[in-house]
Structure formats: C-alpha cells, structure tokens
mmCIF file with all atom_site columns, C-alpha atoms in Angstrom:
data_model
loop_
_atom_site.group_PDB
_atom_site.id
_atom_site.type_symbol
_atom_site.label_atom_id
_atom_site.label_alt_id
_atom_site.label_comp_id
_atom_site.label_asym_id
_atom_site.label_entity_id
_atom_site.label_seq_id
_atom_site.pdbx_PDB_ins_code
_atom_site.Cartn_x
_atom_site.Cartn_y
_atom_site.Cartn_z
_atom_site.occupancy
_atom_site.B_iso_or_equiv
_atom_site.pdbx_formal_charge
_atom_site.auth_seq_id
_atom_site.auth_comp_id
_atom_site.auth_asym_id
_atom_site.auth_atom_id
_atom_site.pdbx_PDB_model_num
ATOM 1   C CA . MET A 1 1   ? -13.183 -2.586  8.633  1.00 0.00 ? 1   MET A CA 1
ATOM 2   C CA . SER A 1 2   ? -10.553 -0.280  9.968  1.00 0.00 ? 2   SER A CA 1
ATOM 3   C CA . SER A 1 3   ? -11.760 2.698   11.904 1.00 0.00 ? 3   SER A CA 1
ATOM 4   C CA . SER A 1 4   ? -11.245 6.276   10.783 1.00 0.00 ? 4   SER A CA 1
ATOM 5   C CA . GLY A 1 5   ? -7.803  7.607   11.461 1.00 0.00 ? 5   GLY A CA 1
ATOM 6   C CA . ASN A 1 6   ? -4.300  7.356   10.176 1.00 0.00 ? 6   ASN A CA 1
ATOM 7   C CA . LEU A 1 7   ? -2.923  3.928   9.329  1.00 0.00 ? 7   LEU A CA 1
ATOM 8   C CA . ARG A 1 8   ? 0.638   2.755   9.030  1.00 0.00 ? 8   ARG A CA 1
ATOM 9   C CA . ILE A 1 9   ? 1.936   -0.322  7.205  1.00 0.00 ? 9   ILE A CA 1
ATOM 10  C CA . ASP A 1 10  ? 5.391   -1.419  8.377  1.00 0.00 ? 10  ASP A CA 1
ATOM 11  C CA . LEU A 1 11  ? 7.649   -4.056  6.854  1.00 0.00 ? 11  LEU A CA 1
ATOM 12  C CA . ARG A 1 12  ? 8.389   -6.556  9.659  1.00 0.00 ? 12  ARG A CA 1
ATOM 13  C CA . ALA A 1 13  ? 10.065  -9.346  7.651  1.00 0.00 ? 13  ALA A CA 1
ATOM 14  C CA . GLY A 1 14  ? 11.880  -8.929  4.355  1.00 0.00 ? 14  GLY A CA 1
ATOM 15  C CA . THR A 1 15  ? 13.886  -6.008  3.018  1.00 0.00 ? 15  THR A CA 1
ATOM 16  C CA . ALA A 1 16  ? 12.931  -2.802  1.233  1.00 0.00 ? 16  ALA A CA 1
ATOM 17  C CA . GLU A 1 17  ? 14.350  0.678   0.734  1.00 0.00 ? 17  GLU A CA 1
ATOM 18  C CA . GLN A 1 18  ? 11.039  2.022   2.052  1.00 0.00 ? 18  GLN A CA 1
ATOM 19  C CA . GLY A 1 19  ? 10.295  0.386   5.400  1.00 0.00 ? 19  GLY A CA 1
ATOM 20  C CA . SER A 1 20  ? 6.781   1.730   5.861  1.00 0.00 ? 20  SER A CA 1
ATOM 21  C CA . VAL A 1 21  ? 3.814   3.432   4.227  1.00 0.00 ? 21  VAL A CA 1
ATOM 22  C CA . GLY A 1 22  ? 1.755   6.040   6.065  1.00 0.00 ? 22  GLY A CA 1
ATOM 23  C CA . LEU A 1 23  ? -1.914  6.512   5.183  1.00 0.00 ? 23  LEU A CA 1
ATOM 24  C CA . SER A 1 24  ? -3.603  9.735   6.307  1.00 0.00 ? 24  SER A CA 1
ATOM 25  C CA . SER A 1 25  ? -7.288  9.835   7.130  1.00 0.00 ? 25  SER A CA 1
ATOM 26  C CA . GLY A 1 26  ? -9.248  11.650  4.440  1.00 0.00 ? 26  GLY A CA 1
ATOM 27  C CA . THR A 1 27  ? -6.465  11.296  1.856  1.00 0.00 ? 27  THR A CA 1
ATOM 28  C CA . PRO A 1 28  ? -7.187  8.404   -0.526 1.00 0.00 ? 28  PRO A CA 1
ATOM 29  C CA . VAL A 1 29  ? -4.275  6.517   -2.089 1.00 0.00 ? 29  VAL A CA 1
ATOM 30  C CA . GLU A 1 30  ? -4.830  4.813   -5.438 1.00 0.00 ? 30  GLU A CA 1
ATOM 31  C CA . ALA A 1 31  ? -4.110  1.106   -5.651 1.00 0.00 ? 31  ALA A CA 1
ATOM 32  C CA . PHE A 1 32  ? -0.421  0.307   -5.847 1.00 0.00 ? 32  PHE A CA 1
ATOM 33  C CA . ILE A 1 33  ? 1.541   -2.908  -6.367 1.00 0.00 ? 33  ILE A CA 1
ATOM 34  C CA . VAL A 1 34  ? 3.677   -4.586  -3.720 1.00 0.00 ? 34  VAL A CA 1
ATOM 35  C CA . GLY A 1 35  ? 6.321   -7.060  -4.886 1.00 0.00 ? 35  GLY A CA 1
ATOM 36  C CA . THR A 1 36  ? 9.922   -7.413  -5.959 1.00 0.00 ? 36  THR A CA 1
ATOM 37  C CA . GLN A 1 37  ? 9.194   -5.157  -8.950 1.00 0.00 ? 37  GLN A CA 1
ATOM 38  C CA . GLY A 1 38  ? 6.142   -3.281  -7.616 1.00 0.00 ? 38  GLY A CA 1
ATOM 39  C CA . SER A 1 39  ? 5.664   0.334   -6.582 1.00 0.00 ? 39  SER A CA 1
ATOM 40  C CA . TRP A 1 40  ? 6.629   -0.800  -3.065 1.00 0.00 ? 40  TRP A CA 1
ATOM 41  C CA . LYS A 1 41  ? 9.607   -3.042  -3.765 1.00 0.00 ? 41  LYS A CA 1
ATOM 42  C CA . ILE A 1 42  ? 9.953   -5.772  -1.139 1.00 0.00 ? 42  ILE A CA 1
ATOM 43  C CA . GLN A 1 43  ? 12.503  -8.576  -1.211 1.00 0.00 ? 43  GLN A CA 1
ATOM 44  C CA . ALA A 1 44  ? 11.836  -11.857 0.621  1.00 0.00 ? 44  ALA A CA 1
ATOM 45  C CA . LYS A 1 45  ? 11.615  -15.540 -0.245 1.00 0.00 ? 45  LYS A CA 1
ATOM 46  C CA . ASP A 1 46  ? 8.555   -16.374 -2.363 1.00 0.00 ? 46  ASP A CA 1
ATOM 47  C CA . VAL A 1 47  ? 7.579   -12.732 -2.975 1.00 0.00 ? 47  VAL A CA 1
ATOM 48  C CA . GLY A 1 48  ? 6.548   -12.335 -6.604 1.00 0.00 ? 48  GLY A CA 1
ATOM 49  C CA . PRO A 1 49  ? 7.456   -9.471  -8.947 1.00 0.00 ? 49  PRO A CA 1
ATOM 50  C CA . GLU A 1 50  ? 3.879   -8.136  -8.691 1.00 0.00 ? 50  GLU A CA 1
ATOM 51  C CA . HIS A 1 51  ? 2.476   -9.908  -5.643 1.00 0.00 ? 51  HIS A CA 1
ATOM 52  C CA . ALA A 1 52  ? -0.401  -7.832  -4.205 1.00 0.00 ? 52  ALA A CA 1
ATOM 53  C CA . TYR A 1 53  ? -2.347  -4.617  -4.499 1.00 0.00 ? 53  TYR A CA 1
ATOM 54  C CA . LEU A 1 54  ? -2.822  -2.217  -1.576 1.00 0.00 ? 54  LEU A CA 1
ATOM 55  C CA . TYR A 1 55  ? -5.457  0.536   -1.653 1.00 0.00 ? 55  TYR A CA 1
ATOM 56  C CA . PHE A 1 56  ? -6.659  3.197   0.801  1.00 0.00 ? 56  PHE A CA 1
ATOM 57  C CA . ASP A 1 57  ? -9.997  4.980   0.295  1.00 0.00 ? 57  ASP A CA 1
ATOM 58  C CA . GLY A 1 58  ? -9.228  7.676   2.859  1.00 0.00 ? 58  GLY A CA 1
ATOM 59  C CA . GLN A 1 59  ? -10.703 5.701   5.775  1.00 0.00 ? 59  GLN A CA 1
ATOM 60  C CA . SER A 1 60  ? -10.078 1.994   5.230  1.00 0.00 ? 60  SER A CA 1
ATOM 61  C CA . ALA A 1 61  ? -7.202  0.037   3.718  1.00 0.00 ? 61  ALA A CA 1
ATOM 62  C CA . PHE A 1 62  ? -7.629  -2.974  1.447  1.00 0.00 ? 62  PHE A CA 1
ATOM 63  C CA . VAL A 1 63  ? -5.402  -5.709  0.038  1.00 0.00 ? 63  VAL A CA 1
ATOM 64  C CA . ALA A 1 64  ? -5.906  -8.092  -2.899 1.00 0.00 ? 64  ALA A CA 1
ATOM 65  C CA . ALA A 1 65  ? -3.800  -10.830 -4.441 1.00 0.00 ? 65  ALA A CA 1
ATOM 66  C CA . ILE A 1 66  ? -2.830  -10.117 -8.032 1.00 0.00 ? 66  ILE A CA 1
ATOM 67  C CA . ASN A 1 67  ? -3.165  -13.788 -8.956 1.00 0.00 ? 67  ASN A CA 1
ATOM 68  C CA . SER A 1 68  ? -3.233  -17.190 -7.263 1.00 0.00 ? 68  SER A CA 1
ATOM 69  C CA . GLN A 1 69  ? 0.402   -17.874 -8.217 1.00 0.00 ? 69  GLN A CA 1
ATOM 70  C CA . TYR A 1 70  ? 1.439   -15.524 -5.389 1.00 0.00 ? 70  TYR A CA 1
ATOM 71  C CA . PRO A 1 71  ? -0.694  -16.157 -2.285 1.00 0.00 ? 71  PRO A CA 1
ATOM 72  C CA . VAL A 1 72  ? -1.587  -13.392 0.160  1.00 0.00 ? 72  VAL A CA 1
ATOM 73  C CA . SER A 1 73  ? -2.968  -13.848 3.663  1.00 0.00 ? 73  SER A CA 1
ATOM 74  C CA . VAL A 1 74  ? -4.139  -11.574 6.469  1.00 0.00 ? 74  VAL A CA 1
ATOM 75  C CA . ASN A 1 75  ? -3.756  -12.969 9.982  1.00 0.00 ? 75  ASN A CA 1
ATOM 76  C CA . GLY A 1 76  ? -3.485  -16.434 8.420  1.00 0.00 ? 76  GLY A CA 1
ATOM 77  C CA . GLN A 1 77  ? -6.665  -16.071 6.322  1.00 0.00 ? 77  GLN A CA 1
ATOM 78  C CA . ALA A 1 78  ? -6.176  -16.470 2.572  1.00 0.00 ? 78  ALA A CA 1
ATOM 79  C CA . VAL A 1 79  ? -7.006  -13.396 0.481  1.00 0.00 ? 79  VAL A CA 1
ATOM 80  C CA . GLY A 1 80  ? -8.208  -13.735 -3.106 1.00 0.00 ? 80  GLY A CA 1
ATOM 81  C CA . THR A 1 81  ? -8.189  -11.306 -5.992 1.00 0.00 ? 81  THR A CA 1
ATOM 82  C CA . ASP A 1 82  ? -11.157 -9.338  -4.585 1.00 0.00 ? 82  ASP A CA 1
ATOM 83  C CA . TRP A 1 83  ? -10.462 -6.412  -2.253 1.00 0.00 ? 83  TRP A CA 1
ATOM 84  C CA . PHE A 1 84  ? -10.139 -7.529  1.384  1.00 0.00 ? 84  PHE A CA 1
ATOM 85  C CA . ALA A 1 85  ? -10.724 -4.842  4.044  1.00 0.00 ? 85  ALA A CA 1
ATOM 86  C CA . LEU A 1 86  ? -7.929  -4.609  6.595  1.00 0.00 ? 86  LEU A CA 1
ATOM 87  C CA . SER A 1 87  ? -8.730  -4.099  10.251 1.00 0.00 ? 87  SER A CA 1
ATOM 88  C CA . ALA A 1 88  ? -5.832  -2.700  12.269 1.00 0.00 ? 88  ALA A CA 1
ATOM 89  C CA . PRO A 1 89  ? -3.946  -4.256  13.881 1.00 0.00 ? 89  PRO A CA 1
ATOM 90  C CA . CYS A 1 90  ? -3.272  -7.093  11.455 1.00 0.00 ? 90  CYS A CA 1
ATOM 91  C CA . GLU A 1 91  ? -0.453  -8.828  9.607  1.00 0.00 ? 91  GLU A CA 1
ATOM 92  C CA . ILE A 1 92  ? -0.247  -9.314  5.842  1.00 0.00 ? 92  ILE A CA 1
ATOM 93  C CA . ALA A 1 93  ? 1.875   -12.221 4.576  1.00 0.00 ? 93  ALA A CA 1
ATOM 94  C CA . LEU A 1 94  ? 3.359   -12.140 1.063  1.00 0.00 ? 94  LEU A CA 1
ATOM 95  C CA . GLY A 1 95  ? 5.667   -15.142 0.773  1.00 0.00 ? 95  GLY A CA 1
ATOM 96  C CA . ASP A 1 96  ? 8.102   -14.753 3.681  1.00 0.00 ? 96  ASP A CA 1
ATOM 97  C CA . ALA A 1 97  ? 7.538   -10.968 3.835  1.00 0.00 ? 97  ALA A CA 1
ATOM 98  C CA . ARG A 1 98  ? 5.375   -9.652  6.661  1.00 0.00 ? 98  ARG A CA 1
ATOM 99  C CA . LEU A 1 99  ? 3.600   -6.304  6.735  1.00 0.00 ? 99  LEU A CA 1
ATOM 100 C CA . GLU A 1 100 ? 2.078   -5.007  9.963  1.00 0.00 ? 100 GLU A CA 1
ATOM 101 C CA . VAL A 1 101 ? -0.933  -2.708  9.705  1.00 0.00 ? 101 VAL A CA 1
ATOM 102 C CA . SER A 1 102 ? -1.454  -0.450  12.720 1.00 0.00 ? 102 SER A CA 1
ATOM 103 C CA . SER A 1 103 ? -3.620  2.524   13.566 1.00 0.00 ? 103 SER A CA 1
ATOM 104 C CA . ASP A 1 104 ? -2.159  5.880   14.566 1.00 0.00 ? 104 ASP A CA 1
ATOM 105 C CA . SER A 1 105 ? -5.572  7.025   15.811 1.00 0.00 ? 105 SER A CA 1
ATOM 106 C CA . PRO A 1 106 ? -5.557  8.610   19.260 1.00 0.00 ? 106 PRO A CA 1
ATOM 107 C CA . ALA A 1 107 ? -7.134  6.452   21.960 1.00 0.00 ? 107 ALA A CA 1
#
C-alpha cells in the first residue's frame, strides 16, 4: 500500500482538461469516475465513458474497474472490480491512457 503522504496522479498519455489530481494526506476523497464522460474526463483510444473508479482514504489510493468491458491495469497487472491499492510509484492503464501515481512525501 502507498505510504502516508501526499500523492499525485498525472496524465501521461491521452488528453484531458485536468492533467493531474493531487491527493493530500489526511484528506479523504470519495470515489470518482475516470473516463470519457467521468468526473475526470480523459480522452484516449479504448477509454470507456465510465472506465474506472479512483478513491483516496486519506492515506492510500485505490483503483477499480467499473466493468470487464473496459479493462484496467496497474504496472501491467489486471485490476478487477474490487478496490486495488496503489503503491507509488506506479502506472495505471485505461485503454491507451496512462496515469502515473507518484508520492510527494519528503524523503
């Protein structure tokens, strides 16, 4: 699981008006949808309208596929519809879109 600290999720492949999401330690973020019509709108080949959920409990970030029609993977490992804990640094693939999860924690 990701360590305590701030996390950042940056769009590395694909297009979006919002290029990144910052997650502050101790400040939970309710689950939100990533996709061409999601809360975080991302455009790329094979990205579905509602492709994946992202969630932050204030310490750790999680991803889940919404359904098997739109596959999600983390560092090449398939993610199902159950919450998958992200460990920074890692890469989330949604179709041809790529999201990079990094930690802003001081060394």
